[in-house]
Amino acid sequence: MLLNLLLLVPLFCVSGCMALIVRTTPETCPYIGVRMDWALAENNNGVLWPLLALDAPFSAAVDTLMFPFEYQYSCKL
């Protein structure tokens, strides 16, 4: 039980971090966390894929929660 808890805490700490980090920049747009995860997955030759596989579902959840505030913006990555 303690081992599971110790494994879950870092997972939740890094999950969705891309969605939260990009919202600190002035350029905001719908689903920017998922877009950044996708761009990183295309450009890193498989090195970051395990981390992005953990981050992408949480980024999608954060982006979905933020969608009503960001739908009027558009972005080009």
CSV table of N, CA and C in Angstrom, one decimal:
chain,number,residue,atom,x,y,z
A,1,MET,N,0.8,-1.2,0.0
A,1,MET,CA,0.0,0.0,0.0
A,1,MET,C,0.9,1.3,0.0
A,2,LEU,N,1.9,1.3,0.9
A,2,LEU,CA,2.8,2.4,0.9
A,2,LEU,C,3.6,2.6,-0.4
A,3,LEU,N,4.0,1.5,-1.0
A,3,LEU,CA,4.7,1.5,-2.2
A,3,LEU,C,3.8,2.1,-3.3
A,4,ASN,N,2.5,1.7,-3.4
A,4,ASN,CA,1.6,2.2,-4.4
A,4,ASN,C,1.4,3.7,-4.2
A,5,LEU,N,1.4,4.2,-3.0
A,5,LEU,CA,1.2,5.6,-2.7
A,5,LEU,C,2.5,6.3,-3.1
A,6,LEU,N,3.6,5.8,-2.8
A,6,LEU,CA,4.9,6.4,-3.2
A,6,LEU,C,5.0,6.5,-4.8
A,7,LEU,N,4.4,5.5,-5.5
A,7,LEU,CA,4.5,5.6,-6.9
A,7,LEU,C,3.4,6.5,-7.5
A,8,LEU,N,2.3,6.7,-6.9
A,8,LEU,CA,1.3,7.6,-7.4
A,8,LEU,C,1.6,9.0,-7.2
A,9,VAL,N,2.2,9.4,-6.1
A,9,VAL,CA,2.5,10.8,-5.8
A,9,VAL,C,3.3,11.4,-6.9
A,10,PRO,N,4.5,10.8,-7.3
A,10,PRO,CA,5.2,11.5,-8.5
A,10,PRO,C,4.4,11.5,-9.8
A,11,LEU,N,3.6,10.4,-10.0
A,11,LEU,CA,2.8,10.4,-11.2
A,11,LEU,C,1.9,11.6,-11.2
A,12,PHE,N,1.2,11.9,-10.1
A,12,PHE,CA,0.3,13.0,-10.1
A,12,PHE,C,1.0,14.3,-10.2
A,13,CYS,N,2.2,14.4,-9.7
A,13,CYS,CA,3.0,15.6,-9.7
A,13,CYS,C,3.4,16.0,-11.1
A,14,VAL,N,3.7,15.0,-11.9
A,14,VAL,CA,4.2,15.3,-13.3
A,14,VAL,C,3.1,15.3,-14.3
A,15,SER,N,1.9,14.7,-13.9
A,15,SER,CA,0.8,14.6,-14.9
A,15,SER,C,0.2,15.9,-15.2
A,16,GLY,N,-0.1,16.2,-16.4
A,16,GLY,CA,-0.7,17.5,-16.8
A,16,GLY,C,0.2,18.7,-16.7
A,17,CYS,N,1.5,18.4,-16.5
A,17,CYS,CA,2.4,19.6,-16.3
A,17,CYS,C,2.5,20.4,-17.5
A,18,MET,N,2.4,19.8,-18.7
A,18,MET,CA,2.5,20.6,-19.9
A,18,MET,C,1.4,21.5,-20.1
A,19,ALA,N,0.2,21.1,-19.7
A,19,ALA,CA,-1.0,21.9,-19.8
A,19,ALA,C,-0.9,23.1,-18.9
A,20,LEU,N,-0.4,22.9,-17.7
A,20,LEU,CA,-0.2,23.9,-16.7
A,20,LEU,C,0.9,24.9,-17.0
A,21,ILE,N,2.0,24.3,-17.5
A,21,ILE,CA,3.2,25.2,-17.8
A,21,ILE,C,2.9,26.2,-19.0
A,22,VAL,N,2.2,25.7,-20.0
A,22,VAL,CA,2.0,26.6,-21.2
A,22,VAL,C,0.9,27.6,-20.8
A,23,ARG,N,0.2,27.4,-19.8
A,23,ARG,CA,-0.8,28.5,-19.4
A,23,ARG,C,-0.1,29.6,-18.7
A,24,THR,N,1.1,29.5,-18.4
A,24,THR,CA,1.9,30.6,-17.8
A,24,THR,C,2.4,31.6,-18.8
A,25,THR,N,2.3,31.2,-20.1
A,25,THR,CA,2.7,32.1,-21.2
A,25,THR,C,1.5,32.9,-21.6
A,26,PRO,N,1.7,34.1,-22.2
A,26,PRO,CA,0.6,34.9,-22.7
A,26,PRO,C,-0.2,34.3,-23.9
A,27,GLU,N,0.5,33.4,-24.6
A,27,GLU,CA,-0.2,32.7,-25.8
A,27,GLU,C,-1.0,31.5,-25.3
A,28,THR,N,-2.3,31.7,-25.2
A,28,THR,CA,-3.1,30.6,-24.8
A,28,THR,C,-4.1,30.3,-25.9
A,29,CYS,N,-4.4,29.0,-26.0
A,29,CYS,CA,-5.3,28.6,-27.0
A,29,CYS,C,-6.0,27.3,-26.6
A,30,PRO,N,-7.1,26.9,-27.2
A,30,PRO,CA,-7.7,25.6,-26.8
A,30,PRO,C,-6.8,24.4,-27.0
A,31,TYR,N,-6.8,23.5,-26.0
A,31,TYR,CA,-6.0,22.3,-26.0
A,31,TYR,C,-4.5,22.5,-26.3
A,32,ILE,N,-4.0,23.5,-25.7
A,32,ILE,CA,-2.5,23.8,-25.9
A,32,ILE,C,-1.7,22.7,-25.3
A,33,GLY,N,-2.1,22.2,-24.1
A,33,GLY,CA,-1.3,21.1,-23.5
A,33,GLY,C,-1.2,19.9,-24.4
A,34,VAL,N,-2.3,19.5,-25.0
A,34,VAL,CA,-2.3,18.3,-25.9
A,34,VAL,C,-1.5,18.6,-27.1
A,35,ARG,N,-1.7,19.9,-27.6
A,35,ARG,CA,-0.9,20.2,-28.8
A,35,ARG,C,0.6,20.2,-28.6
A,36,MET,N,1.0,20.7,-27.4
A,36,MET,CA,2.4,20.6,-27.1
A,36,MET,C,2.9,19.2,-26.9
A,37,ASP,N,2.1,18.4,-26.2
A,37,ASP,CA,2.5,17.0,-26.1
A,37,ASP,C,2.6,16.3,-27.4
A,38,TRP,N,1.7,16.6,-28.4
A,38,TRP,CA,1.8,16.0,-29.7
A,38,TRP,C,3.0,16.5,-30.4
A,39,ALA,N,3.3,17.8,-30.3
A,39,ALA,CA,4.5,18.4,-31.0
A,39,ALA,C,5.8,17.7,-30.4
A,40,LEU,N,5.9,17.6,-29.1
A,40,LEU,CA,7.0,16.9,-28.5
A,40,LEU,C,7.2,15.5,-28.9
A,41,ALA,N,6.0,14.8,-29.0
A,41,ALA,CA,6.1,13.4,-29.4
A,41,ALA,C,6.6,13.2,-30.9
A,42,GLU,N,6.3,14.2,-31.7
A,42,GLU,CA,6.8,14.1,-33.1
A,42,GLU,C,8.2,14.4,-33.2
A,43,ASN,N,8.8,15.2,-32.3
A,43,ASN,CA,10.1,15.8,-32.5
A,43,ASN,C,11.2,15.1,-31.6
A,44,ASN,N,10.9,14.2,-30.8
A,44,ASN,CA,11.9,13.7,-29.9
A,44,ASN,C,12.4,12.2,-30.2
A,45,ASN,N,12.0,11.7,-31.3
A,45,ASN,CA,12.4,10.3,-31.7
A,45,ASN,C,12.2,9.3,-30.6
A,46,GLY,N,11.1,9.4,-29.9
A,46,GLY,CA,10.7,8.3,-28.9
A,46,GLY,C,11.3,8.4,-27.6
A,47,VAL,N,12.1,9.4,-27.3
A,47,VAL,CA,12.8,9.5,-26.0
A,47,VAL,C,11.8,9.9,-24.9
A,48,LEU,N,10.9,10.8,-25.2
A,48,LEU,CA,10.0,11.3,-24.2
A,48,LEU,C,8.6,10.6,-24.2
A,49,TRP,N,8.4,9.6,-25.1
A,49,TRP,CA,7.1,9.0,-25.3
A,49,TRP,C,6.5,8.4,-24.0
A,50,PRO,N,7.3,7.7,-23.2
A,50,PRO,CA,6.7,7.2,-21.9
A,50,PRO,C,6.2,8.3,-21.0
A,51,LEU,N,6.9,9.4,-20.9
A,51,LEU,CA,6.4,10.6,-20.1
A,51,LEU,C,5.2,11.2,-20.7
A,52,LEU,N,5.2,11.4,-22.1
A,52,LEU,CA,4.1,12.0,-22.7
A,52,LEU,C,2.9,11.1,-22.7
A,53,ALA,N,3.0,9.8,-22.6
A,53,ALA,CA,1.9,8.9,-22.5
A,53,ALA,C,1.2,9.1,-21.1
A,54,LEU,N,2.0,9.4,-20.1
A,54,LEU,CA,1.4,9.7,-18.8
A,54,LEU,C,0.8,11.1,-18.8
A,55,ASP,N,1.4,12.0,-19.4
A,55,ASP,CA,1.0,13.4,-19.4
A,55,ASP,C,-0.2,13.7,-20.2
A,56,ALA,N,-0.3,13.1,-21.4
A,56,ALA,CA,-1.3,13.5,-22.4
A,56,ALA,C,-2.8,13.3,-21.8
A,57,PRO,N,-3.2,12.2,-21.1
A,57,PRO,CA,-4.5,12.2,-20.6
A,57,PRO,C,-4.9,13.2,-19.6
A,58,PHE,N,-3.9,13.6,-18.8
A,58,PHE,CA,-4.1,14.6,-17.8
A,58,PHE,C,-4.2,16.0,-18.4
A,59,SER,N,-3.3,16.2,-19.4
A,59,SER,CA,-3.4,17.4,-20.2
A,59,SER,C,-4.7,17.6,-20.9
A,60,ALA,N,-5.2,16.5,-21.4
A,60,ALA,CA,-6.5,16.6,-22.1
A,60,ALA,C,-7.6,16.9,-21.1
A,61,ALA,N,-7.5,16.4,-19.9
A,61,ALA,CA,-8.5,16.7,-18.8
A,61,ALA,C,-8.4,18.2,-18.4
A,62,VAL,N,-7.2,18.7,-18.2
A,62,VAL,CA,-7.0,20.1,-17.8
A,62,VAL,C,-7.5,21.0,-19.0
A,63,ASP,N,-7.1,20.6,-20.2
A,63,ASP,CA,-7.5,21.4,-21.4
A,63,ASP,C,-9.0,21.5,-21.5
A,64,THR,N,-9.7,20.3,-21.3
A,64,THR,CA,-11.1,20.3,-21.4
A,64,THR,C,-11.8,21.2,-20.3
A,65,LEU,N,-11.2,21.2,-19.1
A,65,LEU,CA,-11.8,22.1,-18.1
A,65,LEU,C,-11.6,23.5,-18.4
A,66,MET,N,-10.5,23.9,-19.1
A,66,MET,CA,-10.2,25.3,-19.5
A,66,MET,C,-10.8,25.7,-20.8
A,67,PHE,N,-11.4,24.7,-21.5
A,67,PHE,CA,-11.9,25.1,-22.9
A,67,PHE,C,-12.9,26.2,-22.9
A,68,PRO,N,-13.9,26.3,-21.9
A,68,PRO,CA,-14.8,27.4,-22.0
A,68,PRO,C,-14.2,28.8,-21.9
A,69,PHE,N,-13.0,28.9,-21.3
A,69,PHE,CA,-12.3,30.2,-21.2
A,69,PHE,C,-11.4,30.5,-22.4
A,70,GLU,N,-11.1,29.5,-23.1
A,70,GLU,CA,-10.1,29.6,-24.2
A,70,GLU,C,-10.7,29.4,-25.6
A,71,TYR,N,-11.9,29.1,-25.7
A,71,TYR,CA,-12.5,28.7,-27.1
A,71,TYR,C,-12.4,29.9,-28.0
A,72,GLN,N,-12.4,31.1,-27.5
A,72,GLN,CA,-12.4,32.3,-28.4
A,72,GLN,C,-11.0,32.6,-29.0
A,73,TYR,N,-10.0,31.9,-28.5
A,73,TYR,CA,-8.6,32.1,-29.1
A,73,TYR,C,-8.3,31.0,-30.1
A,74,SER,N,-7.3,31.3,-30.9
A,74,SER,CA,-6.8,30.3,-31.8
A,74,SER,C,-5.3,30.3,-31.7
A,75,CYS,N,-4.6,29.3,-32.1
A,75,CYS,CA,-3.2,29.3,-32.0
A,75,CYS,C,-2.6,28.5,-33.1
A,76,LYS,N,-1.3,28.8,-33.4
A,76,LYS,CA,-0.6,28.0,-34.4
A,76,LYS,C,0.7,27.6,-33.7
A,77,LEU,N,1.0,26.4,-33.6
A,77,LEU,CA,2.2,25.9,-33.0
A,77,LEU,C,3.2,25.5,-34.1
